């Protein structure tokens, strides 16, 4: 099974390196990893996709918690979540194939973001399956170049985490470590 | 108060209760060294920065406090790598402070620049790169907090030269450290405790596997109470030795590759293993597929990532060992396991693994005798620091430790060269204790330069060199598994007595069993550091031995013929 982990980390120099180094050292396989800002200054958010058949996801979570800069890890695989990946696909196109590609783009709600005499660039957004399906259909035309951002994810509805919790992580509002111990049952740093 | 960053370092160390640091100066740490002279901290000048880290480590293991090592940038810091990794593998709280090139030139391959936080990232619990004077205090405070809390470990603080030289407002913050992403769990969750109780009540053949946490979480009393109340025998890991007294009737001795046969057999026959702060290292489990297959397993561990890592367990309890046992103890039933204990006793009876000890004096000098006599002479009360190899295993087998923190040894990393510097560190932690470094002739030479540190510091550590003329443990593997092809294991050694004398220290040579006690007495009578060169049997081996990755039952035993040879000059 494919697991999607949402990982909140302190926005400090070298944090991405710490996470990447952990995956390398423990021989965990990453399918994709993205990182970006959150609504809270000082807190970044990673989305890490792991193939559960190759890597023990629980061990990944436990080891992530061992990193001092990792604030929280949520496996959102088994809860309703919006999962999005974005692909830019440069595909060969000529007068004959262009209408066909445009039609496919329409079906997948992909946007045409560039056109030349011989190529088109499509921007496709969606989950893993949608992007794979789009690529499968585009492949016969000849894919010249392709890039994907990697997955980002967010739990639907109010979710398990609220802005107050995220705000509490910012350096201004830190609680002493002792007070936080065991407050959610998932605090497993060592 | 306005202070230089260099001063802030020492202000913080003093407030953390540090009175001794082990280090070596250089350009990038020079401002800190200059400031040091104004603070009540004793600096021990080592001969190699690896020595500084092992000294900090030995200090921490002997005292339970955080050890501190200091080095300059580049080569100074890279020399620390082995010591940091050693501390990491054994969860030892040390703080390493390194100088770094000026923040403006970081990334330019400036003179003596190395990416030390990058290099040590996987071998520290956490590390910091500090580029501003105003950030030094917080980093050092957090470093000490992280090093000594949760699962302990080494933390490195790399401080740029300009941060040491510039001025900042210093105000010591003595509120608890706040780290939102760092929340060790000390107390177990009630549900898992209940589940564990169910298994404990059902067990007929329970066995406690006591690990390093017995020592590090000060759980001696609680482990003994648990064992006595439930009449459960205790098997020890190497790092657990001393955690409970060797003389306690429930203490079976060491498990694993060179453990006692009855201990390994008891593990294989148990129906419940209670793993108390140990991590099922491959050196204690052997073949995981056949490891204790009949036993239910309860694992108490402060590091959740250790639970189910090597051995799948039935109940994993995340928590500090002592706190967890305190929760369990009121509920554990008073039981008797008379049959089970009698069975283990019968297994003990049928083997005489310590046979060499009882052989008549044949004129040969065996390491076992050397260590056993030291145990007798010191009544098991000395602090023993071992190096790595055969002598380390003989120490574990023949020196019976009664007190926690009296065996200091590199278990997880198996770092040769550890003993002498760690013994020096231990001496600073316990100035009144008898400290003995038991080292191989190979490992001694890796850090023998620290004899000079001991001499300069005028301290007394006793060094027993188990001189077998070989990298003995490797030679043993070659004998057993590589048809006695001794590739790169014979040693041509310097004269260790003269080496001691060259440092202005006493050296003693022992070649006969009868001379062991008088040598020890002469050593103890010396004021300063002493080196005893024990010329022991060259091709002796450590028995029993579970070959790497083999089933625990598949122990290689001492061939009787060899024992006969030993008896027959
Ligand atoms: C730094 C380091 N290098 C290599 C080894 C591999 N090794 C393990 S035991 C050993 C032999 C140790 O020889 P010696 O110090 O003479 O001790 P003995 O086994 O003879 O008692 C070696 C080379 C190691 N553990 N550490
Ligand atoms: Mg040797």
PDB file of N, CA and C in Angstrom, chain B residues 104-188:
ATOM      1  N   UNK B 104      31.337  34.122   7.475  1.00  0.00           N
ATOM      2  CA  UNK B 104      31.385  34.721   6.136  1.00  0.00           C
ATOM      3  C   UNK B 104      32.062  33.798   5.123  1.00  0.00           C
ATOM      4  N   UNK B 105      32.936  32.916   5.595  1.00  0.00           N
ATOM      5  CA  UNK B 105      33.666  32.071   4.641  1.00  0.00           C
ATOM      6  C   UNK B 105      33.170  30.630   4.619  1.00  0.00           C
ATOM      7  N   UNK B 106      32.105  30.336   5.379  1.00  0.00           N
ATOM      8  CA  UNK B 106      31.549  28.974   5.327  1.00  0.00           C
ATOM      9  C   UNK B 106      31.132  28.669   3.893  1.00  0.00           C
ATOM     10  N   UNK B 107      31.517  27.513   3.416  1.00  0.00           N
ATOM     11  CA  UNK B 107      31.162  27.123   2.061  1.00  0.00           C
ATOM     12  C   UNK B 107      32.198  27.484   1.025  1.00  0.00           C
ATOM     13  N   UNK B 108      33.319  28.065   1.463  1.00  0.00           N
ATOM     14  CA  UNK B 108      34.334  28.469   0.489  1.00  0.00           C
ATOM     15  C   UNK B 108      35.568  27.573   0.535  1.00  0.00           C
ATOM     16  N   UNK B 109      35.497  26.456   1.275  1.00  0.00           N
ATOM     17  CA  UNK B 109      36.671  25.614   1.485  1.00  0.00           C
ATOM     18  C   UNK B 109      37.795  26.426   2.123  1.00  0.00           C
ATOM     19  N   UNK B 110      37.426  27.220   3.088  1.00  0.00           N
ATOM     20  CA  UNK B 110      38.410  28.013   3.816  1.00  0.00           C
ATOM     21  C   UNK B 110      39.360  27.081   4.559  1.00  0.00           C
ATOM     22  N   UNK B 111      40.500  27.624   5.020  1.00  0.00           N
ATOM     23  CA  UNK B 111      41.486  26.802   5.712  1.00  0.00           C
ATOM     24  C   UNK B 111      40.835  26.115   6.913  1.00  0.00           C
ATOM     25  N   UNK B 112      40.995  24.827   7.004  1.00  0.00           N
ATOM     26  CA  UNK B 112      40.439  23.989   8.084  1.00  0.00           C
ATOM     27  C   UNK B 112      38.917  24.077   8.174  1.00  0.00           C
ATOM     28  N   UNK B 113      38.276  24.256   7.048  1.00  0.00           N
ATOM     29  CA  UNK B 113      36.822  24.186   7.058  1.00  0.00           C
ATOM     30  C   UNK B 113      36.381  22.749   6.748  1.00  0.00           C
ATOM     31  N   UNK B 114      35.511  22.208   7.567  1.00  0.00           N
ATOM     32  CA  UNK B 114      34.823  20.951   7.235  1.00  0.00           C
ATOM     33  C   UNK B 114      33.378  21.112   7.648  1.00  0.00           C
ATOM     34  N   UNK B 115      32.522  20.456   6.912  1.00  0.00           N
ATOM     35  CA  UNK B 115      31.097  20.494   7.227  1.00  0.00           C
ATOM     36  C   UNK B 115      30.850  19.514   8.375  1.00  0.00           C
ATOM     37  N   UNK B 116      31.142  19.962   9.575  1.00  0.00           N
ATOM     38  CA  UNK B 116      31.126  19.044  10.719  1.00  0.00           C
ATOM     39  C   UNK B 116      29.704  18.661  11.118  1.00  0.00           C
ATOM     40  N   UNK B 117      28.782  19.617  11.016  1.00  0.00           N
ATOM     41  CA  UNK B 117      27.405  19.228  11.332  1.00  0.00           C
ATOM     42  C   UNK B 117      26.888  18.239  10.287  1.00  0.00           C
ATOM     43  N   UNK B 118      27.344  18.385   9.039  1.00  0.00           N
ATOM     44  CA  UNK B 118      26.965  17.411   8.010  1.00  0.00           C
ATOM     45  C   UNK B 118      27.572  16.041   8.290  1.00  0.00           C
ATOM     46  N   UNK B 119      28.867  16.031   8.604  1.00  0.00           N
ATOM     47  CA  UNK B 119      29.557  14.759   8.853  1.00  0.00           C
ATOM     48  C   UNK B 119      28.962  14.033  10.054  1.00  0.00           C
ATOM     49  N   UNK B 120      28.621  14.780  11.098  1.00  0.00           N
ATOM     50  CA  UNK B 120      28.185  14.112  12.326  1.00  0.00           C
ATOM     51  C   UNK B 120      26.664  13.964  12.406  1.00  0.00           C
ATOM     52  N   UNK B 121      25.975  14.379  11.372  1.00  0.00           N
ATOM     53  CA  UNK B 121      24.507  14.309  11.419  1.00  0.00           C
ATOM     54  C   UNK B 121      23.993  12.900  11.746  1.00  0.00           C
ATOM     55  N   UNK B 122      24.505  11.868  11.069  1.00  0.00           N
ATOM     56  CA  UNK B 122      23.963  10.542  11.395  1.00  0.00           C
ATOM     57  C   UNK B 122      24.553   9.903  12.654  1.00  0.00           C
ATOM     58  N   UNK B 123      25.532  10.516  13.290  1.00  0.00           N
ATOM     59  CA  UNK B 123      26.146   9.894  14.470  1.00  0.00           C
ATOM     60  C   UNK B 123      25.976  10.764  15.715  1.00  0.00           C
ATOM     61  N   UNK B 124      25.121  11.771  15.634  1.00  0.00           N
ATOM     62  CA  UNK B 124      24.774  12.525  16.832  1.00  0.00           C
ATOM     63  C   UNK B 124      23.270  12.396  17.050  1.00  0.00           C
ATOM     64  N   UNK B 125      22.869  12.605  18.296  1.00  0.00           N
ATOM     65  CA  UNK B 125      21.438  12.654  18.562  1.00  0.00           C
ATOM     66  C   UNK B 125      20.870  13.930  17.945  1.00  0.00           C
ATOM     67  N   UNK B 126      21.662  14.979  18.009  1.00  0.00           N
ATOM     68  CA  UNK B 126      21.291  16.237  17.368  1.00  0.00           C
ATOM     69  C   UNK B 126      22.559  17.077  17.266  1.00  0.00           C
ATOM     70  N   UNK B 127      22.586  18.020  16.348  1.00  0.00           N
ATOM     71  CA  UNK B 127      23.727  18.933  16.343  1.00  0.00           C
ATOM     72  C   UNK B 127      23.294  20.330  15.941  1.00  0.00           C
ATOM     73  N   UNK B 128      24.176  21.285  16.211  1.00  0.00           N
ATOM     74  CA  UNK B 128      23.865  22.703  15.991  1.00  0.00           C
ATOM     75  C   UNK B 128      25.034  23.361  15.271  1.00  0.00           C
ATOM     76  N   UNK B 129      24.734  24.232  14.343  1.00  0.00           N
ATOM     77  CA  UNK B 129      25.745  25.140  13.805  1.00  0.00           C
ATOM     78  C   UNK B 129      25.355  26.539  14.264  1.00  0.00           C
ATOM     79  N   UNK B 130      26.237  27.160  15.037  1.00  0.00           N
ATOM     80  CA  UNK B 130      25.912  28.465  15.608  1.00  0.00           C
ATOM     81  C   UNK B 130      26.782  29.522  14.927  1.00  0.00           C
ATOM     82  N   UNK B 131      26.139  30.522  14.339  1.00  0.00           N
ATOM     83  CA  UNK B 131      26.882  31.541  13.603  1.00  0.00           C
ATOM     84  C   UNK B 131      26.772  32.928  14.240  1.00  0.00           C
ATOM     85  N   UNK B 132      25.997  33.047  15.315  1.00  0.00           N
ATOM     86  CA  UNK B 132      25.857  34.335  15.988  1.00  0.00           C
ATOM     87  C   UNK B 132      26.050  34.170  17.492  1.00  0.00           C
ATOM     88  N   UNK B 133      26.767  35.130  18.073  1.00  0.00           N
ATOM     89  CA  UNK B 133      27.046  35.059  19.512  1.00  0.00           C
ATOM     90  C   UNK B 133      25.753  34.935  20.321  1.00  0.00           C
ATOM     91  N   UNK B 134      24.704  35.616  19.880  1.00  0.00           N
ATOM     92  CA  UNK B 134      23.474  35.614  20.690  1.00  0.00           C
ATOM     93  C   UNK B 134      22.759  34.257  20.664  1.00  0.00           C
ATOM     94  N   UNK B 135      23.172  33.369  19.778  1.00  0.00           N
ATOM     95  CA  UNK B 135      22.522  32.049  19.738  1.00  0.00           C
ATOM     96  C   UNK B 135      23.288  30.972  20.507  1.00  0.00           C
ATOM     97  N   UNK B 136      24.464  31.317  21.024  1.00  0.00           N
ATOM     98  CA  UNK B 136      25.313  30.289  21.646  1.00  0.00           C
ATOM     99  C   UNK B 136      24.652  29.698  22.896  1.00  0.00           C
ATOM    100  N   UNK B 137      24.152  30.566  23.752  1.00  0.00           N
ATOM    101  CA  UNK B 137      23.625  30.080  25.037  1.00  0.00           C
ATOM    102  C   UNK B 137      22.475  29.106  24.820  1.00  0.00           C
ATOM    103  N   UNK B 138      21.564  29.463  23.934  1.00  0.00           N
ATOM    104  CA  UNK B 138      20.413  28.589  23.708  1.00  0.00           C
ATOM    105  C   UNK B 138      20.865  27.235  23.164  1.00  0.00           C
ATOM    106  N   UNK B 139      21.817  27.269  22.217  1.00  0.00           N
ATOM    107  CA  UNK B 139      22.280  26.008  21.626  1.00  0.00           C
ATOM    108  C   UNK B 139      22.927  25.111  22.681  1.00  0.00           C
ATOM    109  N   UNK B 140      23.740  25.689  23.546  1.00  0.00           N
ATOM    110  CA  UNK B 140      24.419  24.857  24.548  1.00  0.00           C
ATOM    111  C   UNK B 140      23.415  24.308  25.561  1.00  0.00           C
ATOM    112  N   UNK B 141      22.476  25.142  25.957  1.00  0.00           N
ATOM    113  CA  UNK B 141      21.444  24.690  26.891  1.00  0.00           C
ATOM    114  C   UNK B 141      20.638  23.536  26.291  1.00  0.00           C
ATOM    115  N   UNK B 142      20.252  23.702  25.031  1.00  0.00           N
ATOM    116  CA  UNK B 142      19.478  22.647  24.385  1.00  0.00           C
ATOM    117  C   UNK B 142      20.335  21.400  24.192  1.00  0.00           C
ATOM    118  N   UNK B 143      21.617  21.609  23.884  1.00  0.00           N
ATOM    119  CA  UNK B 143      22.512  20.462  23.680  1.00  0.00           C
ATOM    120  C   UNK B 143      22.579  19.599  24.938  1.00  0.00           C
ATOM    121  N   UNK B 144      22.760  20.228  26.084  1.00  0.00           N
ATOM    122  CA  UNK B 144      22.828  19.454  27.342  1.00  0.00           C
ATOM    123  C   UNK B 144      21.501  18.765  27.619  1.00  0.00           C
ATOM    124  N   UNK B 145      20.425  19.491  27.382  1.00  0.00           N
ATOM    125  CA  UNK B 145      19.100  18.917  27.646  1.00  0.00           C
ATOM    126  C   UNK B 145      18.856  17.688  26.773  1.00  0.00           C
ATOM    127  N   UNK B 146      19.180  17.810  25.488  1.00  0.00           N
ATOM    128  CA  UNK B 146      18.946  16.694  24.566  1.00  0.00           C
ATOM    129  C   UNK B 146      19.871  15.528  24.913  1.00  0.00           C
ATOM    130  N   UNK B 147      21.138  15.851  25.222  1.00  0.00           N
ATOM    131  CA  UNK B 147      22.106  14.785  25.500  1.00  0.00           C
ATOM    132  C   UNK B 147      21.665  13.929  26.682  1.00  0.00           C
ATOM    133  N   UNK B 148      21.112  14.559  27.714  1.00  0.00           N
ATOM    134  CA  UNK B 148      20.896  13.800  28.950  1.00  0.00           C
ATOM    135  C   UNK B 148      19.454  13.373  29.167  1.00  0.00           C
ATOM    136  N   UNK B 149      18.546  13.688  28.251  1.00  0.00           N
ATOM    137  CA  UNK B 149      17.147  13.291  28.446  1.00  0.00           C
ATOM    138  C   UNK B 149      16.765  12.206  27.450  1.00  0.00           C
ATOM    139  N   UNK B 150      15.615  11.583  27.668  1.00  0.00           N
ATOM    140  CA  UNK B 150      15.131  10.556  26.757  1.00  0.00           C
ATOM    141  C   UNK B 150      16.165   9.451  26.591  1.00  0.00           C
ATOM    142  N   UNK B 151      16.315   8.940  25.378  1.00  0.00           N
ATOM    143  CA  UNK B 151      17.433   8.045  25.111  1.00  0.00           C
ATOM    144  C   UNK B 151      18.648   8.930  24.948  1.00  0.00           C
ATOM    145  N   UNK B 152      19.605   8.810  25.866  1.00  0.00           N
ATOM    146  CA  UNK B 152      20.709   9.758  25.881  1.00  0.00           C
ATOM    147  C   UNK B 152      21.605   9.585  24.657  1.00  0.00           C
ATOM    148  N   UNK B 153      22.428  10.594  24.412  1.00  0.00           N
ATOM    149  CA  UNK B 153      23.317  10.476  23.256  1.00  0.00           C
ATOM    150  C   UNK B 153      24.176  11.710  23.080  1.00  0.00           C
ATOM    151  N   UNK B 154      25.098  11.641  22.111  1.00  0.00           N
ATOM    152  CA  UNK B 154      26.012  12.754  21.886  1.00  0.00           C
ATOM    153  C   UNK B 154      25.359  13.898  21.101  1.00  0.00           C
ATOM    154  N   UNK B 155      25.713  15.113  21.473  1.00  0.00           N
ATOM    155  CA  UNK B 155      25.233  16.296  20.757  1.00  0.00           C
ATOM    156  C   UNK B 155      26.449  17.160  20.448  1.00  0.00           C
ATOM    157  N   UNK B 156      26.498  17.688  19.247  1.00  0.00           N
ATOM    158  CA  UNK B 156      27.636  18.518  18.849  1.00  0.00           C
ATOM    159  C   UNK B 156      27.179  19.951  18.611  1.00  0.00           C
ATOM    160  N   UNK B 157      27.975  20.891  19.103  1.00  0.00           N
ATOM    161  CA  UNK B 157      27.684  22.306  18.872  1.00  0.00           C
ATOM    162  C   UNK B 157      28.892  22.902  18.150  1.00  0.00           C
ATOM    163  N   UNK B 158      28.683  23.305  16.906  1.00  0.00           N
ATOM    164  CA  UNK B 158      29.750  23.844  16.070  1.00  0.00           C
ATOM    165  C   UNK B 158      29.587  25.369  16.074  1.00  0.00           C
ATOM    166  N   UNK B 159      30.603  26.088  16.539  1.00  0.00           N
ATOM    167  CA  UNK B 159      30.451  27.539  16.750  1.00  0.00           C
ATOM    168  C   UNK B 159      31.482  28.290  15.899  1.00  0.00           C
ATOM    169  N   UNK B 160      31.019  29.166  15.043  1.00  0.00           N
ATOM    170  CA  UNK B 160      31.956  29.863  14.155  1.00  0.00           C
ATOM    171  C   UNK B 160      32.857  30.800  14.959  1.00  0.00           C
ATOM    172  N   UNK B 161      34.009  31.053  14.380  1.00  0.00           N
ATOM    173  CA  UNK B 161      34.985  31.888  15.073  1.00  0.00           C
ATOM    174  C   UNK B 161      34.432  33.292  15.312  1.00  0.00           C
ATOM    175  N   UNK B 162      33.709  33.843  14.323  1.00  0.00           N
ATOM    176  CA  UNK B 162      33.180  35.196  14.522  1.00  0.00           C
ATOM    177  C   UNK B 162      32.087  35.228  15.593  1.00  0.00           C
ATOM    178  N   UNK B 163      31.353  34.130  15.726  1.00  0.00           N
ATOM    179  CA  UNK B 163      30.357  34.086  16.809  1.00  0.00           C
ATOM    180  C   UNK B 163      31.055  34.095  18.167  1.00  0.00           C
ATOM    181  N   UNK B 164      32.224  33.463  18.245  1.00  0.00           N
ATOM    182  CA  UNK B 164      32.970  33.476  19.513  1.00  0.00           C
ATOM    183  C   UNK B 164      33.536  34.866  19.798  1.00  0.00           C
ATOM    184  N   UNK B 165      33.889  35.596  18.702  1.00  0.00           N
ATOM    185  CA  UNK B 165      34.576  36.874  18.884  1.00  0.00           C
ATOM    186  C   UNK B 165      33.633  38.046  19.093  1.00  0.00           C
ATOM    187  N   UNK B 166      32.386  37.918  18.601  1.00  0.00           N
ATOM    188  CA  UNK B 166      31.515  39.080  18.712  1.00  0.00           C
ATOM    189  C   UNK B 166      30.810  39.086  20.063  1.00  0.00           C
ATOM    190  N   UNK B 167      30.169  40.202  20.343  1.00  0.00           N
ATOM    191  CA  UNK B 167      29.601  40.420  21.662  1.00  0.00           C
ATOM    192  C   UNK B 167      28.087  40.285  21.608  1.00  0.00           C
ATOM    193  N   UNK B 168      27.524  39.745  22.665  1.00  0.00           N
ATOM    194  CA  UNK B 168      26.066  39.626  22.722  1.00  0.00           C
ATOM    195  C   UNK B 168      25.624  39.803  24.160  1.00  0.00           C
ATOM    196  N   UNK B 169      24.352  40.098  24.314  1.00  0.00           N
ATOM    197  CA  UNK B 169      23.775  40.176  25.646  1.00  0.00           C
ATOM    198  C   UNK B 169      23.634  38.755  26.173  1.00  0.00           C
ATOM    199  N   UNK B 170      24.170  38.511  27.350  1.00  0.00           N
ATOM    200  CA  UNK B 170      24.035  37.163  27.916  1.00  0.00           C
ATOM    201  C   UNK B 170      23.159  37.201  29.150  1.00  0.00           C
ATOM    202  N   UNK B 171      22.132  36.381  29.115  1.00  0.00           N
ATOM    203  CA  UNK B 171      21.300  36.230  30.297  1.00  0.00           C
ATOM    204  C   UNK B 171      20.939  34.768  30.368  1.00  0.00           C
ATOM    205  N   UNK B 172      21.300  34.116  31.462  1.00  0.00           N
ATOM    206  CA  UNK B 172      21.064  32.674  31.573  1.00  0.00           C
ATOM    207  C   UNK B 172      19.575  32.414  31.797  1.00  0.00           C
ATOM    208  N   UNK B 173      19.038  31.558  30.954  1.00  0.00           N
ATOM    209  CA  UNK B 173      17.626  31.214  31.042  1.00  0.00           C
ATOM    210  C   UNK B 173      17.543  29.896  31.799  1.00  0.00           C
ATOM    211  N   UNK B 174      16.984  29.938  33.023  1.00  0.00           N
ATOM    212  CA  UNK B 174      16.964  28.670  33.747  1.00  0.00           C
ATOM    213  C   UNK B 174      15.574  28.033  33.793  1.00  0.00           C
ATOM    214  N   UNK B 175      14.697  28.496  32.907  1.00  0.00           N
ATOM    215  CA  UNK B 175      13.414  27.806  32.778  1.00  0.00           C
ATOM    216  C   UNK B 175      13.656  26.494  32.021  1.00  0.00           C
ATOM    217  N   UNK B 176      12.711  25.553  32.126  1.00  0.00           N
ATOM    218  CA  UNK B 176      12.926  24.296  31.405  1.00  0.00           C
ATOM    219  C   UNK B 176      13.084  24.544  29.902  1.00  0.00           C
ATOM    220  N   UNK B 177      13.929  23.730  29.272  1.00  0.00           N
ATOM    221  CA  UNK B 177      14.150  23.870  27.838  1.00  0.00           C
ATOM    222  C   UNK B 177      12.852  23.565  27.086  1.00  0.00           C
ATOM    223  N   UNK B 178      12.554  24.390  26.089  1.00  0.00           N
ATOM    224  CA  UNK B 178      11.328  24.179  25.305  1.00  0.00           C
ATOM    225  C   UNK B 178      11.686  23.751  23.900  1.00  0.00           C
ATOM    226  N   UNK B 179      11.379  22.531  23.563  1.00  0.00           N
ATOM    227  CA  UNK B 179      11.614  22.041  22.208  1.00  0.00           C
ATOM    228  C   UNK B 179      10.333  21.354  21.736  1.00  0.00           C
ATOM    229  N   UNK B 180       9.573  22.034  20.878  1.00  0.00           N
ATOM    230  CA  UNK B 180       8.250  21.496  20.541  1.00  0.00           C
ATOM    231  C   UNK B 180       8.315  20.147  19.834  1.00  0.00           C
ATOM    232  N   UNK B 181       9.416  19.846  19.178  1.00  0.00           N
ATOM    233  CA  UNK B 181       9.501  18.578  18.451  1.00  0.00           C
ATOM    234  C   UNK B 181      10.212  17.498  19.235  1.00  0.00           C
ATOM    235  N   UNK B 182      10.467  17.743  20.512  1.00  0.00           N
ATOM    236  CA  UNK B 182      11.253  16.786  21.297  1.00  0.00           C
ATOM    237  C   UNK B 182      10.509  16.488  22.588  1.00  0.00           C
ATOM    238  N   UNK B 183       9.852  15.339  22.605  1.00  0.00           N
ATOM    239  CA  UNK B 183       8.989  15.023  23.742  1.00  0.00           C
ATOM    240  C   UNK B 183       9.150  13.562  24.147  1.00  0.00           C
ATOM    241  N   UNK B 184      10.266  13.254  24.815  1.00  0.00           N
ATOM    242  CA  UNK B 184      10.455  11.854  25.212  1.00  0.00           C
ATOM    243  C   UNK B 184       9.319  11.378  26.101  1.00  0.00           C
ATOM    244  N   UNK B 185       8.949  10.140  25.927  1.00  0.00           N
ATOM    245  CA  UNK B 185       7.867   9.590  26.737  1.00  0.00           C
ATOM    246  C   UNK B 185       8.465   8.731  27.842  1.00  0.00           C
ATOM    247  N   UNK B 186       8.348   9.192  29.070  1.00  0.00           N
ATOM    248  CA  UNK B 186       8.943   8.463  30.194  1.00  0.00           C
ATOM    249  C   UNK B 186       7.971   7.491  30.838  1.00  0.00           C
ATOM    250  N   UNK B 187       6.695   7.886  30.846  1.00  0.00           N
ATOM    251  CA  UNK B 187       5.719   7.042  31.548  1.00  0.00           C
ATOM    252  C   UNK B 187       4.945   6.218  30.549  1.00  0.00           C
ATOM    253  N   UNK B 188       4.776   4.927  30.834  1.00  0.00           N
ATOM    254  CA  UNK B 188       4.098   4.044  29.893  1.00  0.00           C
ATOM    255  C   UNK B 188       2.605   4.322  29.843  1.00  0.00           C
TER     256      UNK B 188
END
